[in-house]
Amino acid sequence: NATEGLPVYTAGQELAQGIEGIFGKKVDLDVDLATAGAGKSNGKGKGNGKGKGKGNNGHGHDRDTTATVGTVAAYVDSNPGAAAAGIPELADDGFYLRVSRGNVLILGQNERGALYGAFHYLSLLAQGNASDYTLASNPDAPIRWVNQWDNMQDGGTHGSVERGYGGDSIFFWDGKVRDDLTRAGLYARLLASIGVNAVVVNNVNADPKTLTPENMDGLARIANAFRPYGVQLGVSLNFASPQTLGGLDSFDPLDERVVEWWRDITDALYERIPDMAGYLVKASSEGQPGPLTYNRTLADGANLFARALKPHGGRVLFRAFVYDHTSLDEDKDWKADRAKAAVEYFDGLDGKFEDNVVIQIKYGPIDFQVREPASPLFSRLVRTASALELQITQEYLGQQAHLVYLAPMWKEILDFDFRVDGRPSRTADILNGKRFGRRRAGGYAGVANVGTNTTWLGSHLAMSNLYAFGRLAWDPSSEPESVLRDWIRLTFGDDPKVLDVITRMSMASWPAYENYSGNLGIQTLTDILLGHYGPNPASQDGNPWGQWTRADADSIGMDRTVWNGTGFSGQYPPEVAARFERIETTPDELLLWFHHVPYTHVLKSGKTVIQHFYDAHYEGSAVAQTFPRLWETLRGRVDDERFEHVLFRLEYQAGHALVWRDSINNFYFNKSGIPDARGRVGHH
Ligand code: GCW
């Protein structure tokens, strides 16, 4: 029989509960669970107490319904004839689904896959698909993790969430793991329904106290809450822990005592959590300790953990977000450029990493801006697995107070073609290992930052981003708009008007936000010194954070060319480098990322840079003005609670978009002295 607390058992429960929920009445459903227990398969067993009976198959008449859910191996074992019956070869976590006259067969390559299959079946049923069909689905890449940036406490008792806009941590309180982890279990359920298979629960700016024996016990309780949904636990580490927590006088990754300390900690964790996913490490970045403290390489740092994890089958996700935020000087050095840091720090290290190391790379070379070119590091790690780090939490993108549907932006990154060796080399095909023929596991990490707020993320509509993350990580060829429409139907039902309005607003939202914040690749222009929220273009320059615009009275933009600038464009493979090197071949949307030009420079569109700024800010904020009016047309079609919650935010966004428009336009008018040709900004 399926083991209670493991995914196949959960799948049986979800099916019974889900079908009842969809049809709005109790449906007798015979669920057979097929799993293999400890080496021997015991095939079909009776499900979770439901007897065989009349089921409603969605066609409106009663009929016996049986659902069989389990692993392929167990099913074939107990139904020897089934092997030949067309069950395709599945990848890890993949599933096979066959619906025929009310009988449902759901088989996973493993237990987790069976649960994913059950959720997929329910998702189609909930969207009105009650037909017969057969399908198989496999994830594009094995790593589909979310990262929570949760603090154990924040000075007071709170477990706050860094860049979280949905309340306190669901995991931590007062320096410890919470007693009540009900919400952690619900979070795992939410994530399993979109194919996410691990959560790193604590902030990458990690507290060494995470690893006290008491807190390791607590982490084990979180892992227990996740396990029924096939979600594994990951832990962020503080590189200096052997010293700050362990009392050693060093945290040098090559010091034998340090190696041993990490080995012991890792063993102690696996004793409590045998299926732990592994570690996430932010090192030598933004003041965090790391191997560079001892003049060791990032590979020395990553391998330290990889070796400790290897006997347990764990992985280390080592972040490429490595840079020094104290030493860059904009005034003294025209070639200084934070965007170059990742490639420089990882230079010469490809091939030096243990095979259970995955380099986790933010989508762009700076920091989750509204528009960045894909990080060139993806194209340079040929023998080392990589994962794409996306930010579901909207740190620079309106902090959940603005509607910004991010999947279209992510899609551009996934489809970006690096042309390595002159051949097609899309980001997605690098992540899944195909492009470089890597067998090593790569994939996706989404910074999610849910909290105790009942909406999880602080906004009902922001949930489309978490949903889309899961769907794209499973299948990066998915279309953002069709993913969105699935999410809307599953969240708000199948009213075509609701579908139409939320689709229109969401699809217009990223271009609008880009237009009223920072356009032409200049970066988002939020305040970068305070909360990364609201307009403050002046804050970008004159400090060592390196998010510079180099705007003066005549010209603007970062010259990142090889011939005259920082040389960043040369980090791309030759074809792409050549395209970004020249103004003529750089797309307008990235012009100021790569080039420093006069405000009067004429774009491909025929407008000057400054006029584009003015127009875009008027256009983007005008789009935001339409959101509350569009949403108003749904009054009565969406329940009052969600209706009002969303309306409040959209009205706020419409107002804030005007603040953005006028601050940015006035700022650049004051800098350049060039009035708006249409008379809206400055004086004639
Ligand atoms: O985007 C920046 C954030 C920090 C974050 C850091 C990182 C967790 O402002 O809050 O720290 O990046 O990604 O490490």
XYZ file of C-alpha atoms and ligand atoms in Angstrom:
698
model
C 0.000 0.000 0.000
C 0.979 3.579 -0.457
C 2.677 4.938 2.579
C 0.815 7.628 4.387
C 2.801 10.843 4.277
C 4.413 10.095 0.916
C 3.393 11.651 -2.415
C 1.357 8.782 -3.890
C -0.814 8.684 -0.802
C -1.181 12.451 -0.994
C -2.128 12.100 -4.651
C -4.991 9.815 -3.681
C -6.261 12.348 -1.176
C -5.883 15.249 -3.593
C -7.829 13.390 -6.264
C -10.715 12.623 -3.955
C -10.763 16.142 -2.552
C -10.167 17.841 -5.889
C -12.907 16.028 -7.760
C -15.314 16.797 -4.965
C -14.286 20.425 -5.101
C -14.666 20.680 -8.852
C -18.114 19.075 -9.005
C -19.282 20.741 -5.840
C -20.532 17.530 -4.305
C -19.218 14.396 -2.766
C -18.170 11.981 -5.451
C -17.506 8.375 -4.675
C -14.269 7.547 -6.253
C -12.301 4.390 -6.118
C -8.681 5.297 -5.813
C -6.130 2.553 -6.224
C -2.684 3.393 -5.062
C 0.303 1.700 -6.590
C 3.686 2.121 -4.980
C 6.819 0.167 -4.475
C 7.817 -0.182 -0.860
C 11.368 -0.710 0.309
C 12.703 -2.714 -2.582
C 9.668 -4.922 -3.131
C 6.687 -3.811 -5.057
C 3.329 -4.483 -3.573
C 1.253 -3.208 -6.397
C -2.319 -2.174 -6.091
C -3.778 -1.502 -2.755
C -6.989 0.022 -1.646
C -6.905 3.772 -1.400
C -7.814 6.082 1.339
C -10.968 4.535 2.561
C -13.228 5.415 -0.342
C -15.355 2.568 -1.557
C -16.176 1.936 -5.155
C -19.306 3.722 -6.182
C -20.974 6.022 -8.589
C -18.768 8.792 -9.844
C -19.629 11.736 -11.972
C -17.264 11.851 -14.894
C -18.143 15.342 -15.927
C -20.411 14.366 -18.790
C -23.405 14.789 -16.572
C -24.341 11.180 -16.016
C -23.339 8.877 -13.258
C -20.938 6.125 -13.963
C -18.400 4.130 -11.994
C -15.176 6.057 -11.788
C -11.892 4.571 -10.812
C -8.645 6.360 -10.517
C -5.395 4.489 -10.274
C -2.405 6.461 -9.207
C 1.101 5.257 -8.507
C 4.552 4.711 -9.861
C 5.150 3.065 -13.212
C 7.317 0.380 -11.636
C 4.718 -0.665 -9.104
C 1.939 -0.605 -11.646
C 3.782 -2.720 -14.182
C 4.745 -5.107 -11.432
C 1.172 -5.808 -10.506
C -0.172 -5.589 -14.078
C 2.418 -7.479 -16.110
C 0.487 -6.948 -19.329
C 0.663 -3.205 -18.854
C 4.338 -2.902 -19.669
C 3.698 -3.298 -23.346
C 0.572 -1.152 -23.273
C 2.232 2.022 -24.378
C 3.518 3.585 -21.183
C 6.378 5.712 -22.464
C 9.772 6.099 -20.883
C 9.589 8.929 -18.323
C 12.225 11.222 -16.866
C 12.593 11.784 -13.117
C 9.430 13.439 -11.800
C 7.650 12.849 -15.124
C 4.157 11.405 -15.409
C 1.805 9.548 -17.725
C -1.901 10.233 -17.750
C -4.643 8.211 -19.413
C -8.293 9.156 -19.111
C -10.723 6.807 -20.736
C -14.476 6.682 -20.131
C -14.207 7.925 -16.607
C -11.276 5.733 -15.719
C -8.157 7.574 -14.845
C -4.671 6.123 -14.821
C -1.980 8.353 -13.368
C 1.541 7.003 -13.268
C 4.662 8.764 -12.167
C 8.231 7.843 -12.893
C 8.587 8.277 -9.131
C 6.157 9.083 -6.327
C 6.509 12.786 -6.886
C 5.689 12.357 -10.570
C 2.484 10.542 -9.627
C 1.428 13.496 -7.498
C 2.257 15.916 -10.321
C 0.135 13.784 -12.635
C -2.772 13.947 -10.210
C -2.507 17.735 -10.020
C -2.279 17.970 -13.786
C -5.394 15.872 -14.208
C -7.263 18.035 -11.693
C -6.050 21.197 -13.388
C -7.446 20.093 -16.756
C -10.688 18.922 -15.185
C -11.086 22.217 -13.342
C -10.668 24.037 -16.645
C -13.513 22.046 -18.126
C -11.640 19.311 -19.922
C -13.608 16.138 -19.219
C -12.687 14.377 -22.451
C -10.658 11.232 -22.900
C -6.978 11.757 -23.502
C -3.552 10.274 -23.061
C -0.489 12.338 -22.351
C 3.006 12.122 -20.950
C 4.884 15.044 -19.466
C 8.460 15.361 -18.304
C 10.217 18.304 -16.704
C 12.807 20.038 -18.839
C 15.298 20.154 -15.971
C 15.615 18.491 -12.561
C 16.255 21.599 -10.470
C 13.019 23.476 -9.903
C 13.601 25.127 -6.566
C 12.242 28.163 -4.854
C 14.386 30.253 -2.540
C 12.867 31.938 0.456
C 14.830 34.812 1.902
C 13.442 34.250 5.404
C 15.245 35.510 8.470
C 15.083 33.591 11.714
C 14.515 36.895 13.476
C 15.152 40.511 12.670
C 16.334 42.052 15.891
C 12.957 41.715 17.529
C 11.077 38.471 17.598
C 9.956 38.609 14.000
C 10.981 36.160 11.387
C 10.926 38.756 8.624
C 11.357 38.055 4.949
C 13.990 39.983 3.008
C 12.310 41.599 -0.005
C 9.118 39.859 1.037
C 5.845 41.747 0.712
C 3.477 39.147 2.085
C 4.007 39.238 5.824
C 6.306 37.456 8.245
C 8.116 34.188 7.714
C 5.956 31.079 7.692
C 8.952 29.111 8.976
C 10.766 31.151 11.620
C 9.926 33.129 14.714
C 12.069 34.399 17.543
C 15.261 32.793 16.247
C 13.699 29.348 15.975
C 11.559 27.238 13.721
C 7.879 27.876 14.430
C 5.940 25.268 16.378
C 2.978 25.412 14.048
C 4.069 24.528 10.529
C 0.618 24.109 9.014
C 1.329 26.831 6.492
C 4.635 25.249 5.516
C 2.670 22.154 4.530
C 0.184 24.242 2.558
C 3.037 25.995 0.814
C 4.477 22.630 -0.219
C 1.066 21.707 -1.614
C 0.906 24.940 -3.596
C 4.394 24.312 -4.985
C 3.804 20.653 -5.812
C 0.803 21.674 -7.896
C 3.199 23.546 -10.207
C 6.040 21.035 -10.177
C 8.441 22.786 -7.798
C 10.474 20.149 -5.982
C 12.522 21.959 -3.326
C 12.479 25.022 -1.086
C 15.527 26.677 0.405
C 13.899 28.008 3.535
C 16.298 30.611 4.908
C 17.828 33.814 3.570
C 20.966 33.616 1.438
C 22.305 36.198 3.866
C 22.330 33.277 6.246
C 22.357 33.315 10.003
C 24.994 30.887 11.373
C 22.516 29.996 14.137
C 20.506 28.112 11.511
C 22.783 25.175 12.262
C 22.456 24.845 16.049
C 21.224 21.369 17.051
C 17.879 22.831 18.088
C 17.422 24.588 14.767
C 18.499 21.520 12.822
C 15.709 19.683 14.645
C 13.407 22.473 13.568
C 14.528 22.202 9.944
C 13.715 18.506 10.131
C 10.181 19.398 11.190
C 9.856 21.670 8.141
C 11.112 18.837 5.935
C 8.457 16.589 7.489
C 5.786 19.131 6.632
C 7.019 19.268 3.013
C 7.513 15.539 2.457
C 3.920 14.478 1.676
C 4.128 16.788 -1.342
C 7.474 15.588 -2.602
C 9.076 18.929 -1.781
C 12.619 18.672 -0.469
C 14.247 21.039 1.947
C 17.340 23.085 1.186
C 19.384 25.258 3.523
C 21.339 28.472 2.938
C 24.726 28.531 4.620
C 26.844 31.242 6.112
C 30.403 30.622 4.946
C 31.949 31.732 8.220
C 29.924 29.319 10.381
C 32.894 27.125 11.373
C 34.249 30.204 13.097
C 31.175 32.068 14.291
C 29.196 29.011 15.327
C 31.851 26.299 15.544
C 34.448 28.268 17.482
C 37.330 27.494 15.117
C 39.789 30.288 14.411
C 39.265 29.977 10.652
C 36.746 29.288 7.911
C 39.357 28.700 5.212
C 37.814 26.140 2.846
C 41.129 24.315 2.508
C 41.727 24.008 6.256
C 41.218 20.347 7.219
C 39.397 21.306 10.437
C 36.969 23.424 8.447
C 36.383 20.585 5.996
C 35.668 18.259 8.883
C 33.347 20.756 10.558
C 31.190 20.992 7.448
C 31.250 17.235 7.009
C 29.959 16.775 10.556
C 27.250 19.399 10.139
C 26.169 17.839 6.863
C 26.031 14.368 8.386
C 24.040 15.741 11.306
C 21.539 17.314 8.926
C 21.131 14.163 6.845
C 20.649 12.100 9.959
C 17.591 14.238 10.597
C 16.579 14.813 6.968
C 17.687 11.869 4.826
C 16.112 13.335 1.693
C 17.501 16.860 2.061
C 17.977 18.581 -1.330
C 21.194 20.327 -0.423
C 22.660 23.753 0.149
C 22.484 27.231 -1.296
C 25.510 29.452 -0.801
C 25.995 33.187 -1.206
C 29.672 33.820 -0.590
C 32.075 36.715 -1.075
C 29.264 39.038 -2.057
C 27.851 42.194 -0.518
C 29.887 41.784 2.646
C 29.134 38.092 3.115
C 32.120 35.916 4.057
C 33.509 33.555 1.456
C 36.559 31.817 0.039
C 38.037 35.081 -1.261
C 38.764 36.054 2.345
C 41.509 33.412 2.215
C 42.504 34.003 -1.402
C 40.833 30.738 -2.337
C 38.777 30.413 -5.496
C 35.006 30.182 -5.720
C 35.532 26.568 -6.819
C 37.377 25.852 -3.565
C 34.401 27.309 -1.757
C 31.747 25.406 -3.681
C 33.611 22.087 -3.580
C 33.889 22.258 0.182
C 30.129 21.768 0.416
C 29.853 19.520 -2.617
C 32.179 16.976 -1.058
C 30.341 16.997 2.236
C 27.027 16.502 0.403
C 28.121 13.895 -2.110
C 27.790 10.779 0.060
C 24.212 11.825 0.761
C 23.266 12.610 -2.829
C 22.829 16.332 -2.129
C 23.672 19.285 -4.344
C 25.132 22.679 -3.701
C 23.657 25.611 -5.562
C 26.468 28.135 -5.521
C 25.475 31.645 -6.441
C 27.214 33.595 -9.174
C 26.027 36.851 -7.597
C 29.539 37.700 -6.442
C 30.787 41.261 -6.468
C 32.384 43.857 -4.237
C 30.009 46.685 -3.432
C 32.673 48.847 -1.792
C 35.460 49.409 -4.284
C 33.971 50.508 -7.610
C 34.653 54.161 -8.403
C 32.579 55.732 -11.116
C 34.548 58.968 -11.300
C 38.025 57.536 -11.390
C 37.514 54.556 -13.652
C 35.606 54.582 -16.955
C 36.103 50.830 -17.224
C 34.786 49.942 -13.787
C 31.643 47.845 -14.172
C 29.750 45.667 -11.738
C 28.165 43.847 -14.681
C 31.523 42.240 -15.428
C 31.999 40.752 -11.964
C 30.420 37.292 -12.306
C 32.302 36.306 -15.455
C 35.540 37.642 -14.001
C 35.223 35.817 -10.693
C 34.351 32.536 -12.422
C 37.030 32.923 -15.076
C 39.101 29.760 -15.432
C 36.935 27.742 -13.037
C 34.752 25.855 -15.521
C 35.701 22.201 -15.137
C 37.019 22.675 -11.613
C 33.719 22.065 -9.847
C 32.560 18.779 -8.343
C 29.726 17.248 -10.336
C 27.099 18.054 -7.701
C 27.774 21.802 -7.920
C 25.283 23.956 -9.795
C 26.083 27.619 -10.402
C 22.970 29.691 -9.753
C 23.002 32.773 -11.971
C 20.672 35.776 -11.812
C 19.054 36.386 -15.193
C 20.939 39.587 -15.780
C 24.458 40.678 -14.864
C 23.339 43.353 -12.378
C 20.350 42.718 -10.180
C 16.780 41.856 -11.205
C 16.249 45.051 -13.198
C 13.232 45.713 -15.414
C 15.355 45.000 -18.478
C 18.769 43.371 -18.594
C 20.517 41.327 -21.236
C 20.861 37.654 -20.238
C 23.949 37.089 -18.106
C 26.916 36.114 -20.318
C 28.003 33.613 -17.661
C 25.415 31.109 -18.960
C 27.391 30.848 -22.181
C 30.720 30.355 -20.442
C 30.003 27.464 -18.103
C 30.257 24.584 -20.507
C 31.227 21.732 -18.205
C 29.506 23.077 -15.107
C 25.765 22.877 -14.565
C 23.893 26.131 -14.173
C 20.544 27.272 -12.842
C 18.679 30.438 -13.752
C 17.774 32.614 -10.777
C 14.522 34.536 -11.273
C 12.850 36.815 -8.801
C 9.188 36.076 -8.256
C 9.104 38.605 -5.466
C 8.927 42.002 -7.176
C 11.824 43.742 -5.442
C 12.601 46.327 -8.143
C 9.369 45.733 -9.962
C 6.729 47.325 -7.791
C 6.937 45.170 -4.669
C 3.557 43.531 -5.237
C 1.855 46.944 -5.083
C 2.118 47.171 -8.869
C 0.737 44.518 -11.154
C 3.670 43.293 -13.222
C 3.293 39.896 -14.878
C 6.860 38.715 -15.248
C 6.650 35.655 -17.468
C 7.096 37.625 -20.727
C 10.358 39.049 -19.372
C 11.554 35.620 -18.212
C 10.652 34.185 -21.574
C 12.956 36.636 -23.340
C 15.798 35.440 -21.140
C 14.960 31.758 -21.754
C 14.843 32.292 -25.496
C 17.967 34.436 -25.666
C 20.390 32.886 -28.118
C 24.063 33.208 -27.136
C 25.287 31.736 -30.444
C 28.127 29.849 -28.775
C 30.484 28.685 -31.553
C 28.081 30.224 -34.033
C 25.382 27.677 -33.215
C 21.920 28.094 -31.670
C 22.448 28.283 -27.892
C 19.305 29.318 -26.077
C 19.470 29.848 -22.334
C 16.847 27.144 -21.757
C 18.927 24.594 -23.676
C 21.990 25.466 -21.652
C 20.071 24.986 -18.396
C 18.708 21.578 -19.378
C 22.180 20.446 -20.410
C 21.341 19.799 -24.070
C 23.393 22.539 -25.671
C 26.699 21.540 -24.109
C 25.885 17.846 -23.849
C 26.055 17.972 -20.069
C 24.579 15.140 -18.053
C 24.824 17.232 -14.915
C 21.637 18.571 -13.421
C 20.724 22.193 -13.995
C 17.536 24.160 -13.885
C 15.664 26.937 -12.161
C 15.606 28.833 -8.875
C 12.851 31.341 -8.144
C 13.131 33.774 -5.260
C 9.603 33.506 -3.939
C 9.302 35.090 -0.497
C 5.804 34.111 0.483
C 4.704 35.103 3.962
C 1.927 34.762 6.481
C -0.444 37.000 4.492
C -3.475 34.995 3.357
C -2.703 35.917 -0.259
C 0.783 34.426 0.261
C 2.539 37.178 -1.713
C 0.635 40.256 -0.552
C -1.383 40.581 -3.752
C -3.847 38.239 -5.417
C -2.655 38.979 -8.929
C 1.029 38.499 -8.063
C 0.339 34.794 -7.713
C 0.371 34.498 -11.514
C 4.118 34.994 -11.264
C 4.651 32.094 -8.880
C 2.414 29.917 -11.039
C 4.268 30.917 -14.212
C 7.618 30.205 -12.590
C 6.595 26.610 -11.964
C 5.165 26.180 -15.446
C 8.199 27.644 -17.225
C 10.647 25.676 -15.089
C 8.779 22.524 -16.084
C 8.477 23.522 -19.726
C 10.353 26.633 -20.867
C 8.695 26.432 -24.264
C 5.361 27.361 -22.650
C 3.799 30.594 -23.846
C 3.423 33.227 -21.098
C -0.058 34.197 -22.228
C -1.449 30.682 -22.289
C 0.126 29.964 -18.897
C -1.528 33.112 -17.617
C -4.921 32.087 -18.964
C -4.656 28.715 -17.245
C -3.856 30.486 -14.008
C -6.802 32.858 -14.353
C -9.269 30.032 -15.034
C -7.950 28.018 -12.096
C -8.003 31.032 -9.781
C -11.092 32.979 -10.820
C -13.167 30.472 -12.804
C -14.117 30.404 -16.450
C -16.069 33.658 -16.885
C -14.776 34.855 -20.293
C -14.948 38.488 -19.260
C -12.755 37.857 -16.212
C -10.369 35.916 -18.390
C -10.211 38.701 -20.928
C -9.689 41.573 -18.483
C -7.006 39.942 -16.354
C -5.211 38.736 -19.468
C -5.198 42.213 -21.007
C -3.998 43.937 -17.860
C -1.328 41.357 -17.103
C 0.076 41.200 -20.614
C 0.271 44.998 -20.749
C 1.842 45.300 -17.316
C 5.560 44.643 -17.841
C 5.847 46.925 -20.887
C 3.908 49.600 -18.980
C 6.125 49.305 -15.914
C 9.241 49.472 -18.065
C 7.878 52.564 -19.785
C 7.067 54.490 -16.633
C 10.213 53.392 -14.761
C 13.528 53.000 -16.593
C 13.528 52.446 -20.337
C 16.065 51.861 -23.114
C 18.064 49.593 -20.796
C 18.977 52.340 -18.328
C 17.757 50.038 -15.477
C 14.714 50.431 -13.292
C 15.644 53.810 -11.716
C 14.137 52.912 -8.333
C 15.739 54.267 -5.238
C 18.657 51.884 -4.816
C 19.866 53.088 -1.421
C 16.609 52.773 0.505
C 13.976 50.170 -0.221
C 14.421 49.683 -4.002
C 10.978 51.196 -4.389
C 9.701 54.293 -6.151
C 11.573 56.628 -8.509
C 14.989 57.992 -7.587
C 17.240 58.191 -10.637
C 19.767 60.299 -8.723
C 20.468 57.397 -6.381
C 21.958 55.227 -9.118
C 25.170 57.186 -9.509
C 27.874 58.498 -7.226
C 28.146 55.396 -5.053
C 30.044 52.119 -5.348
C 26.952 49.903 -5.832
C 27.632 50.046 -9.549
C 24.094 50.437 -10.897
C 25.232 53.527 -12.744
C 23.595 55.492 -15.532
C 26.419 58.020 -16.030
C 23.857 60.675 -16.847
C 25.183 64.236 -17.156
C 23.977 67.398 -18.868
C 24.564 66.098 -22.377
C 24.591 62.353 -22.402
C 23.506 59.176 -20.677
C 24.199 55.433 -20.553
C 26.930 52.964 -19.676
C 29.501 52.483 -22.384
C 30.098 48.758 -22.099
C 31.783 48.337 -25.455
C 35.202 46.788 -25.861
C 36.537 49.559 -28.101
C 35.719 52.463 -25.827
C 33.978 51.275 -22.686
C 34.070 48.788 -19.842
C 34.521 45.810 -22.137
C 31.459 43.972 -20.832
C 30.075 43.326 -24.318
C 33.178 41.232 -24.981
C 32.014 38.699 -22.400
C 29.463 37.363 -24.899
C 30.334 34.905 -27.664
C 31.608 36.713 -30.791
C 28.383 37.060 -32.798
C 26.447 38.475 -29.866
C 29.386 40.583 -28.703
C 29.650 42.129 -32.159
C 25.948 42.975 -32.131
C 26.098 44.756 -28.757
C 29.403 46.430 -29.580
C 27.819 48.709 -32.161
C 25.024 51.198 -31.601
C 23.557 50.383 -35.011
C 23.001 46.726 -34.108
C 22.022 47.147 -30.453
C 18.248 47.036 -30.015
C 16.761 50.286 -28.707
C 15.502 48.553 -25.574
C 19.108 47.870 -24.492
C 20.771 50.932 -25.997
C 21.709 52.651 -22.726
C 22.815 49.392 -21.160
C 25.594 49.150 -23.736
C 26.214 52.687 -24.933
C 26.732 56.211 -23.693
C 24.999 58.625 -26.071
C 23.798 62.228 -26.217
C 20.170 62.845 -25.243
C 19.710 63.953 -28.825
C 20.839 60.619 -30.252
C 18.217 59.344 -32.698
C 16.882 55.847 -32.010
C 15.863 53.256 -34.602
C 12.325 54.382 -33.893
C 13.218 57.847 -35.228
C 12.814 59.549 -31.842
C 15.586 61.086 -29.798
C 16.557 59.407 -26.546
C 15.125 62.230 -24.450
C 11.865 62.343 -26.386
C 11.562 58.587 -26.011
C 11.900 59.030 -22.248
C 9.116 61.616 -22.188
C 6.782 59.699 -24.473
C 7.358 56.319 -22.853
C 6.622 57.705 -19.414
C 3.371 59.205 -20.619
C 2.422 56.026 -22.462
C 3.312 53.625 -19.653
C 1.508 55.597 -16.992
C -1.524 55.976 -19.274
C -1.720 52.193 -19.536
C -1.662 51.951 -15.732
C -4.583 54.434 -15.651
C -6.691 51.922 -17.569
C -6.233 49.133 -15.015
C -8.709 50.287 -12.334
C -11.346 51.020 -14.990
C -10.867 47.625 -16.589
C -11.032 45.932 -13.220
C -14.231 47.838 -12.361
C -15.958 46.005 -15.204
C -15.511 42.810 -13.194
C -17.492 44.024 -10.188
C -19.859 41.237 -9.229
C -17.946 38.703 -11.337
C -15.166 38.300 -8.786
C -15.972 37.837 -5.092
C -16.047 41.096 -3.145
C -13.047 40.359 -0.987
C -10.657 39.742 -3.833
C -12.320 42.399 -5.953
C -11.722 45.150 -3.396
C -8.218 43.962 -2.528
C -7.149 44.073 -6.157
C -8.957 47.342 -6.903
C -7.178 49.086 -4.039
C -3.804 48.088 -5.441
C -4.625 48.966 -9.043
C -5.816 52.427 -8.017
C -2.642 52.899 -6.057
C -0.576 51.737 -9.035
C -2.358 54.160 -11.360
C -1.477 57.024 -9.014
C 2.064 55.888 -8.406
C 2.641 55.550 -12.140
C 1.980 59.311 -12.400
C 4.506 59.950 -9.654
C 6.979 57.863 -11.617
C 6.200 59.661 -14.865
C 6.669 63.136 -13.489
C 9.725 62.414 -11.355
C 11.633 60.744 -14.139
C 10.651 63.230 -16.805
C 11.423 66.255 -14.636
C 14.711 64.755 -13.531
C 15.947 64.331 -17.088
C 14.554 67.650 -18.170
C 16.502 69.287 -15.350
C 19.638 67.424 -16.350
C 19.419 67.981 -20.084
C 17.499 71.244 -20.347
C 15.756 69.821 -23.400
C 11.991 70.363 -23.263
C 9.412 67.842 -24.383
C 8.537 68.380 -28.052
C 4.906 67.880 -27.108
C 4.995 70.559 -24.444
C 4.277 68.389 -21.404
C 7.657 68.644 -19.664
C 9.780 71.762 -19.237
C 9.192 75.162 -20.812
C 9.230 76.475 -24.326
O 18.842 42.181 -5.037
C 19.706 42.221 -3.946
C 18.811 42.432 -2.801
C 19.282 41.874 -1.509
C 19.670 40.427 -1.751
C 20.752 40.372 -2.799
C 21.061 38.949 -3.180
C 19.377 38.681 -0.165
O 18.563 43.800 -2.682
O 18.231 41.973 -0.606
O 20.088 39.797 -0.561
O 20.363 41.005 -3.972
O 20.470 38.486 -4.150
O 21.866 38.300 -2.536
